mmCIF file of C-alpha atoms in Angstrom:
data_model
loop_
_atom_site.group_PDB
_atom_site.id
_atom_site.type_symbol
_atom_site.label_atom_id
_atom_site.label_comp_id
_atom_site.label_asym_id
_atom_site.label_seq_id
_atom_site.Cartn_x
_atom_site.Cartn_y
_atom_site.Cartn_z
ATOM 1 C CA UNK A 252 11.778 3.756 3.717
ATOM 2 C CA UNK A 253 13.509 2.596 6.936
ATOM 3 C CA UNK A 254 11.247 2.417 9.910
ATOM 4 C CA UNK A 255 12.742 5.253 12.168
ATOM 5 C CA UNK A 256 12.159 4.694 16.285
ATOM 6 C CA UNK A 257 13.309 8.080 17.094
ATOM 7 C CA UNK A 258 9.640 9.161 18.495
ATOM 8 C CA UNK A 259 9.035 5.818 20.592
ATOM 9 C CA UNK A 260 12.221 6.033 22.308
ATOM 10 C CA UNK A 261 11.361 10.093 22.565
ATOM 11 C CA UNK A 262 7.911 9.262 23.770
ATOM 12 C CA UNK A 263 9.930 7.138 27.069
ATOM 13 C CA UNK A 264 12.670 9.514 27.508
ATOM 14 C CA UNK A 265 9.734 12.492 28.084
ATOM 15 C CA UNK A 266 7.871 9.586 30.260
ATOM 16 C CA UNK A 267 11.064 9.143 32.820
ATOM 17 C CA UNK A 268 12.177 12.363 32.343
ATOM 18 C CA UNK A 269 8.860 13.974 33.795
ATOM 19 C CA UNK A 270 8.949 11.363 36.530
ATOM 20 C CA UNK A 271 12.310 12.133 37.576
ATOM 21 C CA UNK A 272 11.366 15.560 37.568
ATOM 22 C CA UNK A 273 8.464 14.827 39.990
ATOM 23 C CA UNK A 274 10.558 12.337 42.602
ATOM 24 C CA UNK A 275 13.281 15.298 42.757
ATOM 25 C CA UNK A 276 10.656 17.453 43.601
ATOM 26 C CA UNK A 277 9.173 15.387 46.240
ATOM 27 C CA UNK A 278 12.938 14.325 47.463
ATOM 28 C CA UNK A 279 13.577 17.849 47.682
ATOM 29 C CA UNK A 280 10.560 18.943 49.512
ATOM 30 C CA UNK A 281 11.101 15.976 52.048
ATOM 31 C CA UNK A 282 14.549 17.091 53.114
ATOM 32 C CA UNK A 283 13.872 20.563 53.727
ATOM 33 C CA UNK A 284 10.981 19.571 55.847
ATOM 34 C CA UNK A 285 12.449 16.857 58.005
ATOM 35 C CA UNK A 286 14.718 16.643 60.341
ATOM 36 C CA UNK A 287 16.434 13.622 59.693
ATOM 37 C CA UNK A 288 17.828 12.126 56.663
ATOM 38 C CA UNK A 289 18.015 8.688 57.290
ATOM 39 C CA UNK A 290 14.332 7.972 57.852
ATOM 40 C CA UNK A 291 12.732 4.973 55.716
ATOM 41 C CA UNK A 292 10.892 7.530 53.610
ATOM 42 C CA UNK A 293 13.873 9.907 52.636
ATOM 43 C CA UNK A 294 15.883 6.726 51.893
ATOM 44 C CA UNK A 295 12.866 5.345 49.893
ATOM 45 C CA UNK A 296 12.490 8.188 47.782
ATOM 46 C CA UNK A 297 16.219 8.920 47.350
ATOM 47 C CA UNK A 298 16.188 5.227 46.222
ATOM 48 C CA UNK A 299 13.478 5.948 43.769
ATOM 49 C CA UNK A 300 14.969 9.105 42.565
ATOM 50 C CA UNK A 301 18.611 7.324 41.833
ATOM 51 C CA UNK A 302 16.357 4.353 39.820
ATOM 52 C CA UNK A 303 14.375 7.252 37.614
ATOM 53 C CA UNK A 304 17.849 9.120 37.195
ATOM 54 C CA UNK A 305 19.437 5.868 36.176
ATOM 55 C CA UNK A 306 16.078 5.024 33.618
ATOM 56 C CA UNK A 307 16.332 8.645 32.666
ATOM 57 C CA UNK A 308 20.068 8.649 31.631
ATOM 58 C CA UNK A 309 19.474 5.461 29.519
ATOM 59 C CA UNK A 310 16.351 7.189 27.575
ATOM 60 C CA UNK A 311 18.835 9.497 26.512
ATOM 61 C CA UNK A 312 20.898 7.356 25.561
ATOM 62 C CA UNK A 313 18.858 5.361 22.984
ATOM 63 C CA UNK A 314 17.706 8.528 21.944
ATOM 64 C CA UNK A 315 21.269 10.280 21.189
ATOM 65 C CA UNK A 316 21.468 6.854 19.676
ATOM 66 C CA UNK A 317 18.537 6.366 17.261
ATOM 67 C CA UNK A 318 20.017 10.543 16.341
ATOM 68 C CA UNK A 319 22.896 9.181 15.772
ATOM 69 C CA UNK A 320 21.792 6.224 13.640
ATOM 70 C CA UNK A 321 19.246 8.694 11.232
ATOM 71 C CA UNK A 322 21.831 11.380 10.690
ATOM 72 C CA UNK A 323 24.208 8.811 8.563
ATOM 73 C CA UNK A 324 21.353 8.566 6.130
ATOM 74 C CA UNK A 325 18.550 11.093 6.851
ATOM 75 C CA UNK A 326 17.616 10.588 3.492
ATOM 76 C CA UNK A 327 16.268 6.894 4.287
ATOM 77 C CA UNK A 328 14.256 7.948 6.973
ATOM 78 C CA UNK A 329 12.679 11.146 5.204
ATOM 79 C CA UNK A 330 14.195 13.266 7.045
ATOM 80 C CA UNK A 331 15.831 17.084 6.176
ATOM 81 C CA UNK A 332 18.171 19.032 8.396
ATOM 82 C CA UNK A 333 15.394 21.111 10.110
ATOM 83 C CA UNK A 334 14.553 18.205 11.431
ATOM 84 C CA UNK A 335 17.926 16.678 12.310
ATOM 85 C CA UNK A 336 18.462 19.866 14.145
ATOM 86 C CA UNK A 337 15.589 20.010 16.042
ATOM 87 C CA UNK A 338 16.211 16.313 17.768
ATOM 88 C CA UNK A 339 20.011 17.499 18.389
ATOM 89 C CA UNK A 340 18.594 19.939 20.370
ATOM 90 C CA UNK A 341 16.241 18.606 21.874
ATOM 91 C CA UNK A 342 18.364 15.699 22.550
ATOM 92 C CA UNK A 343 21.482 18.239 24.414
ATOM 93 C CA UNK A 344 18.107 19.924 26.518
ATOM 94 C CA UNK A 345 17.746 16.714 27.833
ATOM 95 C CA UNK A 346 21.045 16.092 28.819
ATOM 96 C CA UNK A 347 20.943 19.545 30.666
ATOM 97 C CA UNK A 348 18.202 18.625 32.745
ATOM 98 C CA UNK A 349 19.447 15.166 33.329
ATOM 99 C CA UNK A 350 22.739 17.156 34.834
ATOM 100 C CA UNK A 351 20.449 19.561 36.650
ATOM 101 C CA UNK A 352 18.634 16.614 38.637
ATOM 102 C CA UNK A 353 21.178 14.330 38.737
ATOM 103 C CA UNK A 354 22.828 16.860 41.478
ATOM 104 C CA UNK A 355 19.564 16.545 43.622
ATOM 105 C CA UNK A 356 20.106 13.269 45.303
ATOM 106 C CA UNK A 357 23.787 14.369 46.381
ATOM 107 C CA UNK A 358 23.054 17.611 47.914
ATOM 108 C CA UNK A 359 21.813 15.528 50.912
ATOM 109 C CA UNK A 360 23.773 12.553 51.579
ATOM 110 C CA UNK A 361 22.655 9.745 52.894
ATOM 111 C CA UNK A 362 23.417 6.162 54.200
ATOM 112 C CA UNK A 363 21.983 4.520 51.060
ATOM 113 C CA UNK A 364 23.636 3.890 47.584
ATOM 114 C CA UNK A 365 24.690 7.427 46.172
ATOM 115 C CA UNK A 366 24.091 7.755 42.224
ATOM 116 C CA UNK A 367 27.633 7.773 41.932
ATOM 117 C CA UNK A 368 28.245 3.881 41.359
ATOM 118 C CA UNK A 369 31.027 2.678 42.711
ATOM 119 C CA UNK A 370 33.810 0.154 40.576
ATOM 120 C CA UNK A 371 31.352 -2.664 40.684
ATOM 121 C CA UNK A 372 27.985 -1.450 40.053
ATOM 122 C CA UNK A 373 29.918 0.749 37.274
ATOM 123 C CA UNK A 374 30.674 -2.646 35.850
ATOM 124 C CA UNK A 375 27.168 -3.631 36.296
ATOM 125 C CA UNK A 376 26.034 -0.509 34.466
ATOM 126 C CA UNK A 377 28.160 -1.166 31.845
ATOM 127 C CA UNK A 378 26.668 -4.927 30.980
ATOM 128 C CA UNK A 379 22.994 -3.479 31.761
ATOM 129 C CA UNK A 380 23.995 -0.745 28.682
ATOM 130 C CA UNK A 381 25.316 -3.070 26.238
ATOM 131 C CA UNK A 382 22.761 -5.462 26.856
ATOM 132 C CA UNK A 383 20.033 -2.382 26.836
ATOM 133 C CA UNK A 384 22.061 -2.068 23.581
ATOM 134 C CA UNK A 385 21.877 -5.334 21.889
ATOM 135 C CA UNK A 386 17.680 -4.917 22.834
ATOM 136 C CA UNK A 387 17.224 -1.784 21.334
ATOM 137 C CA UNK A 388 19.429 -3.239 17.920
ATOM 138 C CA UNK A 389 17.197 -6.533 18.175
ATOM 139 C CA UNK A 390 13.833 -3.798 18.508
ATOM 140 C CA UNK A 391 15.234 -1.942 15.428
ATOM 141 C CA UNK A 392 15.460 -4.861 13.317
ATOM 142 C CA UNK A 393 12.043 -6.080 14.453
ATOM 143 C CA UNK A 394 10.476 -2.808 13.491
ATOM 144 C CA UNK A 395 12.192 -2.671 9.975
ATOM 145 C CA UNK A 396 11.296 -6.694 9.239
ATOM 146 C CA UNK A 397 7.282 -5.823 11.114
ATOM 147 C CA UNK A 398 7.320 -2.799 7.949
ATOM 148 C CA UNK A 399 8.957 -4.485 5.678
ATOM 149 C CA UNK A 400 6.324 -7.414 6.463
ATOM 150 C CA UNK A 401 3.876 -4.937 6.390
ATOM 151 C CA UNK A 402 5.250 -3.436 2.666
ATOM 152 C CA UNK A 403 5.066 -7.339 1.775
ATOM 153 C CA UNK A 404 1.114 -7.835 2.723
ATOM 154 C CA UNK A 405 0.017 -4.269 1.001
ATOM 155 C CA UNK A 406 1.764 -5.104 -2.316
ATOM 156 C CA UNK A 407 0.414 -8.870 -1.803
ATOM 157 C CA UNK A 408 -3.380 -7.212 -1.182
ATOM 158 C CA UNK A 409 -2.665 -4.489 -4.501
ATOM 159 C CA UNK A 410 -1.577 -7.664 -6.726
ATOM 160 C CA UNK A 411 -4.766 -9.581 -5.331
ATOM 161 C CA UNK A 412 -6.904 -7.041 -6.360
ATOM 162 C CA UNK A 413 -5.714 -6.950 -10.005
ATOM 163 C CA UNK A 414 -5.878 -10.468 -10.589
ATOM 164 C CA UNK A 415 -9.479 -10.659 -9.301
ATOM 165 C CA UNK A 416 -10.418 -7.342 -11.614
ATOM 166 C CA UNK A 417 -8.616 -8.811 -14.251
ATOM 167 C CA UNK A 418 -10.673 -11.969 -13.608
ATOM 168 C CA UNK A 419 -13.641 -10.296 -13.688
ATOM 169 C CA UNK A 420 -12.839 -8.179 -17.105
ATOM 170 C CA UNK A 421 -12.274 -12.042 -18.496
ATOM 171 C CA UNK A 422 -15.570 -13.354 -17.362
ATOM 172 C CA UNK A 423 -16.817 -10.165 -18.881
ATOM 173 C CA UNK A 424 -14.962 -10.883 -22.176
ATOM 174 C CA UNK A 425 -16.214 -14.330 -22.338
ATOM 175 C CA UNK A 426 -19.533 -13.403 -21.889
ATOM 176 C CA UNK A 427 -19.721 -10.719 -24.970
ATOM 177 C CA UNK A 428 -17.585 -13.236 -26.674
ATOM 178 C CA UNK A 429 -20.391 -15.899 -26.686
ATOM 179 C CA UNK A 430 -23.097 -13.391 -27.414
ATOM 180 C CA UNK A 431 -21.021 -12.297 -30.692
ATOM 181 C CA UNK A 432 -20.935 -16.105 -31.241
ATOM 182 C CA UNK A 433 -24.752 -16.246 -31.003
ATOM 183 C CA UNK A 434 -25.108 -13.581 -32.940
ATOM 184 C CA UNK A 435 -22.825 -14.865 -35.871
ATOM 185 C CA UNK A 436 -24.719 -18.526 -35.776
ATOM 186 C CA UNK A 437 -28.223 -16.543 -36.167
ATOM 187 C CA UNK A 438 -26.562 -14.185 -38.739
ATOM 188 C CA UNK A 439 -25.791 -17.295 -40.883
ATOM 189 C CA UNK A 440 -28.985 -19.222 -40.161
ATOM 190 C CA UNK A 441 -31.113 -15.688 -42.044
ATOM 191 C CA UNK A 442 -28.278 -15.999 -44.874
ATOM 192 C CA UNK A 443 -28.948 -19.272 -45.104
ATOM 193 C CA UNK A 444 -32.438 -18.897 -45.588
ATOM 194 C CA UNK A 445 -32.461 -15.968 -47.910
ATOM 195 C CA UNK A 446 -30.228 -17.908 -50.116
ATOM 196 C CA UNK A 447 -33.207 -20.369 -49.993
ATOM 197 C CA UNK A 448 -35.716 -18.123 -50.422
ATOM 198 C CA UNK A 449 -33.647 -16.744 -53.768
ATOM 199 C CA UNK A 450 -32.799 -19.774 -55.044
ATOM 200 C CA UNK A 451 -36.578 -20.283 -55.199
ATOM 201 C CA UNK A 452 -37.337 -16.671 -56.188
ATOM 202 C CA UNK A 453 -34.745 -17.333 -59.204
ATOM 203 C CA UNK A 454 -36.037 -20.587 -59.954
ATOM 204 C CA UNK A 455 -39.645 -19.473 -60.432
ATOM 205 C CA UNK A 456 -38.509 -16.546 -62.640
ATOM 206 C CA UNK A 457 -36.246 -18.600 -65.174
ATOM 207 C CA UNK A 458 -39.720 -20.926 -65.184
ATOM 208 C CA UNK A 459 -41.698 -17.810 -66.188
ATOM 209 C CA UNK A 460 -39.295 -16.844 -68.513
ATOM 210 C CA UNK A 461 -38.825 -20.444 -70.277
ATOM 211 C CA UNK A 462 -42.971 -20.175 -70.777
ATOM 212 C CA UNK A 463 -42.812 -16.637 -72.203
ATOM 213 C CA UNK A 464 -40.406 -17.883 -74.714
ATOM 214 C CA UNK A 465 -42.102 -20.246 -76.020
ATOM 215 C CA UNK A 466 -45.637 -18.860 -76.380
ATOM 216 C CA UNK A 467 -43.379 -16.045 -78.072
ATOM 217 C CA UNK A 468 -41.717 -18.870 -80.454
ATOM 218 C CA UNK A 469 -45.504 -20.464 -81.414
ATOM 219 C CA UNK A 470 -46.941 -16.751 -82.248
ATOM 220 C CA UNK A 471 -43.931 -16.131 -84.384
ATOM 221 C CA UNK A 472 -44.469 -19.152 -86.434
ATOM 222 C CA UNK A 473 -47.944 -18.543 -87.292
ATOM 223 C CA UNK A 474 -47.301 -14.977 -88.439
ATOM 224 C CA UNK A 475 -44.455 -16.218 -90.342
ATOM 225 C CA UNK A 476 -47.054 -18.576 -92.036
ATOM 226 C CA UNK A 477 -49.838 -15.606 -92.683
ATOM 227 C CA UNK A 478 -47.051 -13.514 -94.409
ATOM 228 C CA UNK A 479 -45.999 -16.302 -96.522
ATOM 229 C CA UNK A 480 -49.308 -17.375 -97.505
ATOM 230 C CA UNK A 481 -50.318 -13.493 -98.148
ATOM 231 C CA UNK A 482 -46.807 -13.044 -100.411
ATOM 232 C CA UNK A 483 -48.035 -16.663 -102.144
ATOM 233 C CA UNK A 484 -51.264 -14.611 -102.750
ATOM 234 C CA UNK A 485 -49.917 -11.440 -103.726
ATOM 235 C CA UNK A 486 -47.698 -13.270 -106.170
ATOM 236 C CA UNK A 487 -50.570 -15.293 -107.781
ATOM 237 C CA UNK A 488 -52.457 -12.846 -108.435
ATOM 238 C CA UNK A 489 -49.985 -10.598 -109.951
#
């Protein structure tokens, strides 16, 4: 979203335009009180008065301006017509009031500069608004390259963040990774040794067994030799 100066260069034009508001008062005051115009102080304030009028008249301007600028694409800013609405207006209140005061300093004329310029200082005006214009173009694109800057180091700070969890979810990985490993190398070490223990197990069995059969065999043979001899016998004596 575009950065939008609308409420700094409100924030000023409220600034001058309650200081102009105060100088007209105390302009005002001093004339009806003394009895001649032309004194130091009347011509000091008048000259202050014309100088707030003249600061006052380009606050409005960069504000019309910066109104101007958001209502080609409110949407980039955030902005809805409510809102639109309520700087036009507030913008053409302070364009009556600049009209109001600006009569002030003419109601009692004196021998210093009027706020009317004349050909030359309307030249002057001129180059002091287009250069008051080039500043407030060079401030705009400051502001939007200071956010967009700003945009720039948040999503830098996000991405930094997920690389160093995601570091730390590796480490974390590698660590249950090598206990697994440890676990698999003792795993194989007990298989290892109950095949030992088996093989020996099986071995002493098949030993056992080898013995049983032949005590078996040598029983066998004998009785085989008591039935013959007793058949012999049975035969002889029949």
């Amino acid at each position: 979203m575009a950065t939008d100066p609308y409420h700094s260069f409100a924030a000023e034009l409220r600034n001058s335009l309650r200081s102009a508001q105060e100088l007209a008062g105390t302009y005002s005051k001093g004339s009806a009180s003394s009895t001649n115009t032309d004194t130091d102080s009347q011509r000091a304030a008048h000259d202050a008065l014309v100088d707030a009028l003249e600061a006052l008249e380009a606050d409005i301007a960069d504000v019309r301006e910066s109104v101007n600028v958001v209502s080609r694409s409110p949407e980039r800013f955030g902005l809805d017509e409510q809102e639109l609405g309520n700087r036009r207006r507030f913008v053409k209140d302070c364009e009556e009031q600049f009209k109001r005061l600006s009569k002030v300093p003419g109601e009692r004329p004196t021998t210093t500069r009027k706020y009317a310029p004349d050909a030359g200082d309307a030249d002057a005006d001129l180059e002091r608004g287009a250069s008051r214009g080039d500043d407030d173009v060079e401030a705009f694109e400051r502001e939007q390259q200071q956010s967009l800057l700003a945009q720039q180091d948040n999503t830098l700070s996000l991405i930094g963040r997920s690389l160093t969890s995601l570091r730390t979810q590796a480490s974390a990985f590698g660590t249950e990774i090598a206990e697994q490993v440890e676990l698999v190398g003792a795993l194989d070490s007990e298989v290892d040794t109950s095949q030992s223990r088996l093989k020996r197990a099986m071995g002493r069995l098949d030993e056992i067994a080898r013995r049983s059969d032949d005590r078996c065999g040598g029983w066998c043979v004998w009785l085989l030799v008591v039935a013959l001899m007793f058949v012999l016998l049975l035969v002889i004596l029949i």
